[in-house]
Short mmCIF file of C-alpha atoms in Angstrom, two decimals:
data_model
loop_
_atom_site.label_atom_id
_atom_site.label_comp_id
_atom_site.label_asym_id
_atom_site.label_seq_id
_atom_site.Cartn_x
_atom_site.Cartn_y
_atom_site.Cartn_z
CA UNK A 1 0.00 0.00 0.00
CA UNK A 2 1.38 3.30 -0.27
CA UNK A 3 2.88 5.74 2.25
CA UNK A 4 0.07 8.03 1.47
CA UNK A 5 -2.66 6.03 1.27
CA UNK A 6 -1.62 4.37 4.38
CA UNK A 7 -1.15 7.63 6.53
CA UNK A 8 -4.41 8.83 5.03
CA UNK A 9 -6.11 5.99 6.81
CA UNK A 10 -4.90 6.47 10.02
CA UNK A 11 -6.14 10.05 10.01
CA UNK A 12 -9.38 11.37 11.14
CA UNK A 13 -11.51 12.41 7.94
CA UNK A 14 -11.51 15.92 9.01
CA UNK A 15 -7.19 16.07 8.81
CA UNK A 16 -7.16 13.25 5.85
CA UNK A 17 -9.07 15.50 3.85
CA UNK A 18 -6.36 18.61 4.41
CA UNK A 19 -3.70 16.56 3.06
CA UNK A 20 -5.61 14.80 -0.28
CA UNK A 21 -3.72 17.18 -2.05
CA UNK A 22 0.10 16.84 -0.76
CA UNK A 23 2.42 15.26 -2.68
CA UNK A 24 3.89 12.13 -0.73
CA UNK A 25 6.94 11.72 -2.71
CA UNK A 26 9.39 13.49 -0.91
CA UNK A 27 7.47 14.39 2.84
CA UNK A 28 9.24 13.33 5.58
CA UNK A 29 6.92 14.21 8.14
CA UNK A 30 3.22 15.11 9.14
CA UNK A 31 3.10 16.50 12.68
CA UNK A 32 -0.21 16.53 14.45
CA UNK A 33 0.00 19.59 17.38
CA UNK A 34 -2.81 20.16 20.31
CA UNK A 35 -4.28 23.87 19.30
CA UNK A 36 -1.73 24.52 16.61
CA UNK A 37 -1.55 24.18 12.72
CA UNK A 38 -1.33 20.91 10.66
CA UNK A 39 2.56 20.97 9.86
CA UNK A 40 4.72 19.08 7.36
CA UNK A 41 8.34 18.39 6.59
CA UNK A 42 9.58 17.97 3.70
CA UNK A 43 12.99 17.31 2.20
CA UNK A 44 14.29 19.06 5.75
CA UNK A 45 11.38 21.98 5.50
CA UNK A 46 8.92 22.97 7.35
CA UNK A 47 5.86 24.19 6.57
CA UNK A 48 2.06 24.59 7.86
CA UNK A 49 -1.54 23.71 6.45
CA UNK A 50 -4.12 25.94 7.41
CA UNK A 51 -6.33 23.59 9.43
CA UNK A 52 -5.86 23.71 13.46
CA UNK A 53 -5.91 20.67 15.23
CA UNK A 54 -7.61 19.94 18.45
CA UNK A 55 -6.74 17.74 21.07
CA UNK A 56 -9.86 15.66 20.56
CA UNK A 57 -8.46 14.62 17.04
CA UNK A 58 -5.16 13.48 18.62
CA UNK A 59 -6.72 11.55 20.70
CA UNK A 60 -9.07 10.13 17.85
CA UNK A 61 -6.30 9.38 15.77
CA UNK A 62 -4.54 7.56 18.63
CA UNK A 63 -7.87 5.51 18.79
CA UNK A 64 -7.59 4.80 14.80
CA UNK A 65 -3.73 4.20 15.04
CA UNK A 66 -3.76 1.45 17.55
CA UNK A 67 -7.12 0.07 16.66
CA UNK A 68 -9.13 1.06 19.85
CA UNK A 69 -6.99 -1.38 21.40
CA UNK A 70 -4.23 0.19 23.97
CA UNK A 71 -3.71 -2.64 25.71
CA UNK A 72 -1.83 -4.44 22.40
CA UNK A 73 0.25 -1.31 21.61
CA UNK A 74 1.05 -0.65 25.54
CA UNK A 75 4.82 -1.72 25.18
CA UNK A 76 5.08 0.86 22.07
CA UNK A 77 3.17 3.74 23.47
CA UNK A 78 5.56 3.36 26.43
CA UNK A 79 8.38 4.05 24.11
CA UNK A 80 6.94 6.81 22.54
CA UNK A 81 6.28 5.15 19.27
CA UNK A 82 3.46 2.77 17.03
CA UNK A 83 4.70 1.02 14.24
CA UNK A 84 2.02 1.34 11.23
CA UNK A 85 1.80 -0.79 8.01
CA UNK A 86 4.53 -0.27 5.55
CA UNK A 87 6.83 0.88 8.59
CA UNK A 88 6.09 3.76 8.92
CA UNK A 89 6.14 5.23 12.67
CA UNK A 90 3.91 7.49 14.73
CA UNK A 91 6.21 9.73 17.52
CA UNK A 92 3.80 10.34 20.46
CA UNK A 93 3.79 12.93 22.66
CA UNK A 94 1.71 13.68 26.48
CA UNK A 95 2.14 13.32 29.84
CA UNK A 96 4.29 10.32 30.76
CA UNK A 97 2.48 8.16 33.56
CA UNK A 98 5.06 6.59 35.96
CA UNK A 99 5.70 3.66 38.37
CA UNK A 100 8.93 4.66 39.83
CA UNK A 101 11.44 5.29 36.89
CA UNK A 102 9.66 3.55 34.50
CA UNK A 103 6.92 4.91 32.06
CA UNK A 104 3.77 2.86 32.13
CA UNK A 105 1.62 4.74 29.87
CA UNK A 106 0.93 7.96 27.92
CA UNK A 107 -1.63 10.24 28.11
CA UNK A 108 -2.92 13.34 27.46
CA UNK A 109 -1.68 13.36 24.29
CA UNK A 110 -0.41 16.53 22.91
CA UNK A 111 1.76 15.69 19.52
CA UNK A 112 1.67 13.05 17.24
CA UNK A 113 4.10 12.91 14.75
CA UNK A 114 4.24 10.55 11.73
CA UNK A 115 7.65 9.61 10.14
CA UNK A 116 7.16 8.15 6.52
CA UNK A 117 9.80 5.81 6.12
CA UNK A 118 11.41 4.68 3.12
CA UNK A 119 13.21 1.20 2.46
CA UNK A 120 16.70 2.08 0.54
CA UNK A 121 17.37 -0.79 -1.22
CA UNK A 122 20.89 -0.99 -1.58
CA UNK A 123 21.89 1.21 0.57
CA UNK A 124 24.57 -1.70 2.10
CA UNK A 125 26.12 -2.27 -1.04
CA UNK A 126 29.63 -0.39 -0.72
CA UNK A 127 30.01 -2.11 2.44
CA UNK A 128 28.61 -5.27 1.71
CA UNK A 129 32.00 -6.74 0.11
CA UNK A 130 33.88 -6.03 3.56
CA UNK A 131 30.73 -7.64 5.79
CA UNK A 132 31.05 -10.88 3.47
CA UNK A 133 35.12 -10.90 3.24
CA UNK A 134 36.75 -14.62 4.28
CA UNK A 135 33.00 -15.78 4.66
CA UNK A 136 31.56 -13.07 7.24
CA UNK A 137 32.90 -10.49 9.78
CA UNK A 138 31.61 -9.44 12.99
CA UNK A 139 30.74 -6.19 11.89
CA UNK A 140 30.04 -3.00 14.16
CA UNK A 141 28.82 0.63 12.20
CA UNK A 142 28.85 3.16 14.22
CA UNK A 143 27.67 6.97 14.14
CA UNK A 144 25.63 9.48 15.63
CA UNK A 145 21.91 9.84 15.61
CA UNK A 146 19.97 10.21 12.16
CA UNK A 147 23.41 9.40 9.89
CA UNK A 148 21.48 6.04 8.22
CA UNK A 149 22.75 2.68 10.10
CA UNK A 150 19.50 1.39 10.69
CA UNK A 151 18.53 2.07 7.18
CA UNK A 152 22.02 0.44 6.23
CA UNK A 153 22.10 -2.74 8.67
CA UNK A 154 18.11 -3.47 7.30
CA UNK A 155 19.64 -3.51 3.66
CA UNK A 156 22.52 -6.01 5.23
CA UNK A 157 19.80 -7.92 6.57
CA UNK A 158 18.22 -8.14 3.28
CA UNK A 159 21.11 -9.28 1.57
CA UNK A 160 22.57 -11.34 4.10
CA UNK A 161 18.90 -12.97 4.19
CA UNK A 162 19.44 -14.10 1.04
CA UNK A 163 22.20 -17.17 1.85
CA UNK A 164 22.07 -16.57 5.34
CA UNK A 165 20.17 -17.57 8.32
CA UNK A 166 19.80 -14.30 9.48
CA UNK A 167 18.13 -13.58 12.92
CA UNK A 168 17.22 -9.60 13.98
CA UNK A 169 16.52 -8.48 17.43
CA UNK A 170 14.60 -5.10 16.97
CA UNK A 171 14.54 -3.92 20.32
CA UNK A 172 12.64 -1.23 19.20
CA UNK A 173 11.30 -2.29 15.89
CA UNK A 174 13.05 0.49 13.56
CA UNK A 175 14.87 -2.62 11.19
CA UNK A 176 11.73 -5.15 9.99
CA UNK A 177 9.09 -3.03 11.33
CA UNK A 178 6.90 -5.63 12.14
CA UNK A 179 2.91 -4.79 12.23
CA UNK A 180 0.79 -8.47 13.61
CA UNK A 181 3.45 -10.26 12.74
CA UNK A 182 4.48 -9.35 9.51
CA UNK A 183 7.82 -7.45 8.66
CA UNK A 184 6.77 -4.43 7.01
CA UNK A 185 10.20 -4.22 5.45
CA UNK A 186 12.23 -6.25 3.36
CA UNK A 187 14.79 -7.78 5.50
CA UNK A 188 15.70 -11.04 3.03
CA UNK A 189 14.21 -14.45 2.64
CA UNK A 190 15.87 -16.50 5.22
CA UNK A 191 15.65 -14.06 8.09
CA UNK A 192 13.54 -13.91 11.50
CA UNK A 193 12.68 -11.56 13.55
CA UNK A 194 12.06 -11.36 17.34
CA UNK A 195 10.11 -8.20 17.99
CA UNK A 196 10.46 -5.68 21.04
CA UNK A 197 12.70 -7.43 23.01
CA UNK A 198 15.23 -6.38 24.77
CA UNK A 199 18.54 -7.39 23.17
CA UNK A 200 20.21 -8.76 26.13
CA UNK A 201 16.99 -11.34 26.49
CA UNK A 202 16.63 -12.06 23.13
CA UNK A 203 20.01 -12.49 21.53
CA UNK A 204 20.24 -15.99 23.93
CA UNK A 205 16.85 -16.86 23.40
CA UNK A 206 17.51 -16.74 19.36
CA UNK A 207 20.53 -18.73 19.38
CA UNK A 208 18.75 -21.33 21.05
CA UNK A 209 15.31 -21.10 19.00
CA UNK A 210 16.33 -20.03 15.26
CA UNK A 211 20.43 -21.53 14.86
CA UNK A 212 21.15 -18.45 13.12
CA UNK A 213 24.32 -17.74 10.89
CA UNK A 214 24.54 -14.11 11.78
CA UNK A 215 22.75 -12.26 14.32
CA UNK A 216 21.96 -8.29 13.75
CA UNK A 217 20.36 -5.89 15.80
CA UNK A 218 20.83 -2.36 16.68
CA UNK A 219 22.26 0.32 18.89
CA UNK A 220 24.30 -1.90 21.25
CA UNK A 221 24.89 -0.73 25.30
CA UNK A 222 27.07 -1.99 27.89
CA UNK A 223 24.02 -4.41 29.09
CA UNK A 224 24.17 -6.69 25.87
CA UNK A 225 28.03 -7.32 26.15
CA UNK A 226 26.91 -10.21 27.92
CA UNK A 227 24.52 -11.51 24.92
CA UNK A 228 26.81 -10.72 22.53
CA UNK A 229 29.74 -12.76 23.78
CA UNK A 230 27.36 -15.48 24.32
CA UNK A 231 26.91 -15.57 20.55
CA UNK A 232 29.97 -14.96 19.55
CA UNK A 233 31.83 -17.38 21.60
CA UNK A 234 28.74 -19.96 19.81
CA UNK A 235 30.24 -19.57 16.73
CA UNK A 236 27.39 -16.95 15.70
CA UNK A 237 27.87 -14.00 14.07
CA UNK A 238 27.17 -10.58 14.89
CA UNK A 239 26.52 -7.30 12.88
CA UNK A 240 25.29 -4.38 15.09
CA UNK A 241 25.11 -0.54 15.24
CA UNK A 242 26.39 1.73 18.10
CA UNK A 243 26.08 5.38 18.59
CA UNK A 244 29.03 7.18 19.09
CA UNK A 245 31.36 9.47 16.80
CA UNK A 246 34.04 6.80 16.90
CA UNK A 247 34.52 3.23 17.71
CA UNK A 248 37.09 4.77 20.40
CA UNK A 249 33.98 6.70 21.83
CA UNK A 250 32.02 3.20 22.18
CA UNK A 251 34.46 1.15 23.25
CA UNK A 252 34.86 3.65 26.12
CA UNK A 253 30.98 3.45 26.71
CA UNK A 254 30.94 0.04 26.64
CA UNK A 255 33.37 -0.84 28.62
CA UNK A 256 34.24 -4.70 27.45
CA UNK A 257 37.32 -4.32 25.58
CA UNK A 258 36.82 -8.38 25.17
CA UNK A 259 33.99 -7.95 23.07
CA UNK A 260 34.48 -4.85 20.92
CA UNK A 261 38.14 -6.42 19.49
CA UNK A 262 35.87 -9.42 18.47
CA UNK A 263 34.71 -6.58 15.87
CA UNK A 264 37.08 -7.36 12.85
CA UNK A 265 35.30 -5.03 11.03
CA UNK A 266 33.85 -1.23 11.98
CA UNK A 267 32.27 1.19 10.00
CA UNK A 268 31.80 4.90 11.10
CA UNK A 269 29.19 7.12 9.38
CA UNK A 270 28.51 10.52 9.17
CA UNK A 271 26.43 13.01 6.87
CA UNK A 272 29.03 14.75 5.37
CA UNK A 273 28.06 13.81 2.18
CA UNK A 274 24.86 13.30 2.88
CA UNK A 275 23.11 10.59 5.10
CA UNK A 276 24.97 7.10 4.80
CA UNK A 277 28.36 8.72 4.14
CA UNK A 278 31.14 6.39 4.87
CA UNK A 279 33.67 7.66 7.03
CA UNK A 280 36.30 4.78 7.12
CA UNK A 281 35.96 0.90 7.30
CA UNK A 282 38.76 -0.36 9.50
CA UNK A 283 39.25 -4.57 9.17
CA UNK B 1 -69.00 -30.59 12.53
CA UNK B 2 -65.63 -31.57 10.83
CA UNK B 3 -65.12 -27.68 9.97
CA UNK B 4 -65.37 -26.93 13.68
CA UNK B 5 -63.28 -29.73 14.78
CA UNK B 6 -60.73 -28.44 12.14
CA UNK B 7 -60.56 -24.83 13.34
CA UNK B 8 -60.69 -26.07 16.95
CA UNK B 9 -57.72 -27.98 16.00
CA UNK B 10 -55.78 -24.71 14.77
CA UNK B 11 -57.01 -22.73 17.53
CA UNK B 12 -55.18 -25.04 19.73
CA UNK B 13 -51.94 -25.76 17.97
CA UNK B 14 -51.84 -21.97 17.55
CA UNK B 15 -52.34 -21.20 20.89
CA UNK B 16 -49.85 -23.66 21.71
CA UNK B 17 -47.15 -22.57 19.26
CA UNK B 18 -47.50 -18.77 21.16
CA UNK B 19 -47.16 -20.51 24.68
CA UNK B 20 -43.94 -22.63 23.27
CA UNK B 21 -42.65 -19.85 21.71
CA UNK B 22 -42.55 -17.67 25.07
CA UNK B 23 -41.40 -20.16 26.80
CA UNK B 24 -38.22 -20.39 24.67
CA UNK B 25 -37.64 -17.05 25.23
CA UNK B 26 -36.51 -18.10 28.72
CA UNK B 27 -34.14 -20.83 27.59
CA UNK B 28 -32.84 -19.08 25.27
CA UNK B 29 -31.89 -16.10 27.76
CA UNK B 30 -30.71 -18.76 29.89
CA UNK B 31 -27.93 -19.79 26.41
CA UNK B 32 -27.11 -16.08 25.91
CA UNK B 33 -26.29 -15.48 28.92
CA UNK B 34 -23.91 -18.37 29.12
CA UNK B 35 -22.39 -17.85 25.65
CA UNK B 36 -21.77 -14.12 26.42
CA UNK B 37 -19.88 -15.74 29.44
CA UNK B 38 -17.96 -17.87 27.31
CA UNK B 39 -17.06 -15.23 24.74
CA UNK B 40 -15.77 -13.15 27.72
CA UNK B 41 -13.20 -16.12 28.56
CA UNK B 42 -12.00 -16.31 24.93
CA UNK B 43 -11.98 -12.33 24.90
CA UNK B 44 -9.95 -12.42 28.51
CA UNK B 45 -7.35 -15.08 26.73
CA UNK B 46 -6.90 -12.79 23.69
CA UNK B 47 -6.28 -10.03 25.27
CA UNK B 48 -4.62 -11.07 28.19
CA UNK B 49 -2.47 -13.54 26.80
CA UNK B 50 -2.03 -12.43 23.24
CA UNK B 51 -2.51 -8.96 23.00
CA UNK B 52 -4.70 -9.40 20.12
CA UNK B 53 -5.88 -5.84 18.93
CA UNK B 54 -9.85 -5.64 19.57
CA UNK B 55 -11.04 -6.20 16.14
CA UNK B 56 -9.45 -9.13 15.32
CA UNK B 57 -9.96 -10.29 18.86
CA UNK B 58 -13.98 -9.42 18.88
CA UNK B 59 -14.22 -11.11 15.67
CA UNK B 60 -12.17 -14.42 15.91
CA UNK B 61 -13.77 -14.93 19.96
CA UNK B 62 -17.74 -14.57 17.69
CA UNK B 63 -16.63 -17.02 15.07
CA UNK B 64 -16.92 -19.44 17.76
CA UNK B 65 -20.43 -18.57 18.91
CA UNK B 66 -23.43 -20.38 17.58
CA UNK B 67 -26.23 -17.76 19.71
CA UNK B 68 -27.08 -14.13 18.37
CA UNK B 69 -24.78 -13.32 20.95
CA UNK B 70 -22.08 -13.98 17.61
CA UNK B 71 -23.58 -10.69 15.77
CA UNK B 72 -22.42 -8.68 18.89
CA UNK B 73 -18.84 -9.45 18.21
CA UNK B 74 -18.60 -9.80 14.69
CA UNK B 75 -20.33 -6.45 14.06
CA UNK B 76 -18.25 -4.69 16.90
CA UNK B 77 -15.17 -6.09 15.23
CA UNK B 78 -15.70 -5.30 11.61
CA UNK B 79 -16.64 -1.84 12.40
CA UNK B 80 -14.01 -1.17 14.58
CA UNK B 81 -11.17 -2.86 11.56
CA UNK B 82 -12.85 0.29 9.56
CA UNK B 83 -11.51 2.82 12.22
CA UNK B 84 -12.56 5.85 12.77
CA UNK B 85 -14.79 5.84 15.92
CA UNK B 86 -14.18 5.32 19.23
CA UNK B 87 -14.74 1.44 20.44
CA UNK B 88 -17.42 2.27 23.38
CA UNK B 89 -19.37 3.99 20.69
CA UNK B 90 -19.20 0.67 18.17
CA UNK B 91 -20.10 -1.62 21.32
CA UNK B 92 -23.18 0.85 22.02
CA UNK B 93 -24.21 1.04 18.50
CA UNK B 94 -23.68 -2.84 17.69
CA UNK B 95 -25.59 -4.08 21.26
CA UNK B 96 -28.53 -1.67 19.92
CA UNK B 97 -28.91 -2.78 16.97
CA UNK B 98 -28.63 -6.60 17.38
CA UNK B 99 -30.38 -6.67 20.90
CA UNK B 100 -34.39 -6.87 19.02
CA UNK B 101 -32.28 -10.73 18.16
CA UNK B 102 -31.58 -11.40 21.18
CA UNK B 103 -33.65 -13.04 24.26
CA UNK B 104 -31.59 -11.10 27.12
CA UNK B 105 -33.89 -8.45 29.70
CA UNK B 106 -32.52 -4.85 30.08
CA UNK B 107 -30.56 -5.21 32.80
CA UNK B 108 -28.32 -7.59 31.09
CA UNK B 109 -28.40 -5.28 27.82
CA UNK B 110 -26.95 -2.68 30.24
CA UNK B 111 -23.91 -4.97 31.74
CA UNK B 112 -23.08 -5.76 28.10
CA UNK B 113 -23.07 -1.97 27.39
CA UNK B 114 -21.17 -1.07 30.64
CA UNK B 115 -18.62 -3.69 29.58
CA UNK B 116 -18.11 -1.53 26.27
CA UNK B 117 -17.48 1.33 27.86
CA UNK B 118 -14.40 0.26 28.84
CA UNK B 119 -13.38 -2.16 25.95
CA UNK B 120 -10.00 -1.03 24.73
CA UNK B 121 -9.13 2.14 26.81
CA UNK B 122 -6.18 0.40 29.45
CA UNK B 123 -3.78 -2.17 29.87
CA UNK B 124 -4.32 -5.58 29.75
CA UNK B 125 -5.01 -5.39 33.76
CA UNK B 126 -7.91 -3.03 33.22
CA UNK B 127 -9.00 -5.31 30.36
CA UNK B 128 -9.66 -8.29 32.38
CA UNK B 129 -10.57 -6.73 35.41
CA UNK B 130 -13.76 -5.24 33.51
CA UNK B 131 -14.12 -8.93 31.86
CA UNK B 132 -14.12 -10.68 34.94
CA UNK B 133 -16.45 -8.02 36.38
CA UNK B 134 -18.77 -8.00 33.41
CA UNK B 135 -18.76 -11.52 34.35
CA UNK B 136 -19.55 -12.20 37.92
CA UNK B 137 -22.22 -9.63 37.03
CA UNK B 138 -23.66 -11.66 34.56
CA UNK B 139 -23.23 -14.46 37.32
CA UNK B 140 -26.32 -13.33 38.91
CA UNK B 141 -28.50 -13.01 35.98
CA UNK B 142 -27.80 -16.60 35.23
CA UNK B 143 -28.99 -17.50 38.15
CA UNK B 144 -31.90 -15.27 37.90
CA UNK B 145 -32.17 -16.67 34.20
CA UNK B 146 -32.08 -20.14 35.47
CA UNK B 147 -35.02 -19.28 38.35
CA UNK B 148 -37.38 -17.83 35.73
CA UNK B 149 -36.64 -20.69 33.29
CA UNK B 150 -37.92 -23.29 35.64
CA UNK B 151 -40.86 -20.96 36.89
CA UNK B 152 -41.99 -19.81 33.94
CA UNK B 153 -40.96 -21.86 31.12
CA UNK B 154 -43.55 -24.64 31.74
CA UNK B 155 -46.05 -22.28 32.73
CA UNK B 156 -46.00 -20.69 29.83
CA UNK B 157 -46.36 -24.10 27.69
CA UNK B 158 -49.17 -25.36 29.74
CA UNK B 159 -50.91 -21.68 29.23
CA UNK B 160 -50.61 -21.61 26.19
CA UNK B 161 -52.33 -25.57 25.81
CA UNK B 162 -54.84 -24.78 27.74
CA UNK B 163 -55.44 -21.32 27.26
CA UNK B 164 -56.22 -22.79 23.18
CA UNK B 165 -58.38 -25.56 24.73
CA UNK B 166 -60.45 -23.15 26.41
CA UNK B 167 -60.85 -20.57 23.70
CA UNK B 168 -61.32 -23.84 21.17
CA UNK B 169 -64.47 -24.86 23.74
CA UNK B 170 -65.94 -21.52 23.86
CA UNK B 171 -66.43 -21.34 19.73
CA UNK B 172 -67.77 -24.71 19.90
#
């Protein structure tokens, strides 16, 4: 289906009917504000429809969004976020309900904001010959926010799927996307995918369950070093992403020297030349 | 004479047919009552232990009903797929329209709309704490059910028997 068709949908009539006549093809974003105008991005600017949006209509499009069904969306509302078909992802925004430290729900909702997202196929293939070099490297990419590696490891996942057994954990379901149980991304034939859970739970639970060839999941912390060695010292391998500016920066952060020189191969992005740009490969 | 026989004959079976027909009325509370209870523990196992968004929940829980009580969920479910309203409003909308199909009293019309109310709107706690409440509610009208089903049910039967007898005799 397409992105506009689908984000129509999920829309109360009133707001669908503002954006009929936008042009999908390049918009980023469609941000849904309590008392303020109907606002879009697109290709990094920002501009405003003249329709005002009430809080009642964020709520009602919450309603449509998760199918008048919190309870089955609770674990993404608490992060903020529900996954739509075709992967594309709607930010929320209210007042954070807690028990203790941790958020339990959202309401009041004040700001919705959906992200249109858009598969790049392809956009592994310059480093797709040093991933599969002398069969296939633990491989680490690392940059800061918004520089492409999730778009980047998905597209290794696709490929990789292809010959590989190929096993995500998407912690936060940014890489398949998955929407009742169906990867709304193409993340290769021969891959599975364990949804929303936490990597240090699931990167065990898949090397007992699936016998994967590679494992790849994204933005690696010092609480998965544990996982990870797990896998790798099963023979499996791993391709993940880490924040940071250098690989210096996260192995500092995560603090297991053991497991970051099991890494024979990092990549460091940036957008220097635009989003995806390869900074250095080091093997 | 075999005309009057005749008509006496469908005065009585018609007669009879009304009393039968109220008396199922009872019974047939008596099923909805318990299917609705039965839906609620396929609903509470949905939700509670698959997280099954409501429409495809409502709907796969009333493929498995044989009463009217099925419309309820079926209906609620497709029009909720659709979108666009809020779920309370569908359950309201879907118990009015199919309740003239179904056998239950008012009271138990408004325990199935009270349980609407709160279909979808919290966690999966809140979900099956209003199931299991909607449920020991409809406890009691089972057993209320099952009272006026062995009061009345017979009674009704027999009235309707006699009651054709005795209009039969009076045109004779």
């Amino acid at each position: 289906m397409m992105a506009k068709r689908i984000i129509l949908n999920n829309l109360p009539p009133e707001i669908a009917q503002r954006l009929q006549d936008v042009s999908f093809s390049t918009l980023e974003e469609v941000r849904l504000r309590a008392g303020k105008r109907l606002a879009l991005c697109d290709g990094g600017l920002n501009s405003v429809l003249p329709y005002v949006v009430s809080q009642k209509e964020i709520e009602q499009t919450v309603q449509i969004i998760s199918r008048s069904s919190v309870y089955a969306y609770i674990d993404e509302i608490t992060n903020c976020f529900i996954t739509l078909e075709g992967g594309h992802r709607v930010g929320l925004c209210g007042r954070a309900v807690l028990d203790g430290n941790k958020i339990i729900n959202i309401t009041q909702m004040s700001g919705l904001n959906f992200r249109i997202a858009r598969q790049v196929k392809g956009a592994a293939d310059k480093i797709m010959p040093y991933i599969t070099k002398n069969s296939l490297c633990n491989t680490l990419i690392v940059s800061p926010p918004q520089c492409g590696k999730t778009t980047i490891i998905r597209d290794v996942a696709r490929q990789l799927g292809e010959t590989f057994k190929v096993s995500i954990i998407d912690e936060r379901g940014e890489i398949a996307a998955v929407r009742g149980g169906v990867a709304q991304h193409d993340v290769g034939e021969m891959t599975d995918v364990l949804d929303l859970c936490p990597k240090s739970i699931g990167i065990p639970l898949m090397l007992r369950s699936m016998s994967p060839d590679v494992i790849i999941t994204d933005e690696i912390a010092h609480t998965d070093t544990e996982a990870i060695h797990k896998a790798l010292s099963c023979g499996v391998k791993i391709i993940a992403t880490a924040h940071g500016d250098s690989a210096e920066q996260v192995k500092r952060r995560i603090k297991a020297p053991s497991v970051m020189e099991e890494f024979n191969c990092v990549i460091t992005l940036s957008r220097k030349k635009g989003v995806g740009t390869i900074e250095s490969i080091t093997l | 004479m075999l005309q009057k026989i005749l008509g006496c004959v469908v005065i009585v079976m018609c007669a009879a047919k009304i009393g039968f027909d109220e008396a199922a009325r009872f019974t047939r509370r008596v099923r909805e009552i318990r299917e609705f209870q039965t839906a609620l523990v396929a609903l509470k196992g949905e939700i509670g232990f698959c997280k099954t968004p409501l429409p495809q929940a409502l709907a796969k829980v009333g493929q498995n009903l044989k009463t009217s009580i099925r419309h309820i969920f079926i209906k609620a479910g497709g029009a909720m797929k659709e979108g666009g309203r809020y779920a309370d409003e569908v359950w309201e909308t879907t118990v009015s329209t199919v309740k003239k199909d179904l056998s239950l009293k008012s009271e138990e019309i408004y325990i199935l709309n009270t349980f609407g109310k709160l279909l979808g709107t919290s966690d999966v706690v809140g979900q099956i704490e209003n199931i299991e409440l909607t449920s020991s509610k409809l406890d009691i009208c089972e057993r209320q059910a099952l009272d006026d089903e062995i009061k009345f049910a017979r009674l009704y039967r027999s009235l309707g028997v006699i009651g054709g007898i005795f209009t039969a005799i009076l045109f004779l």
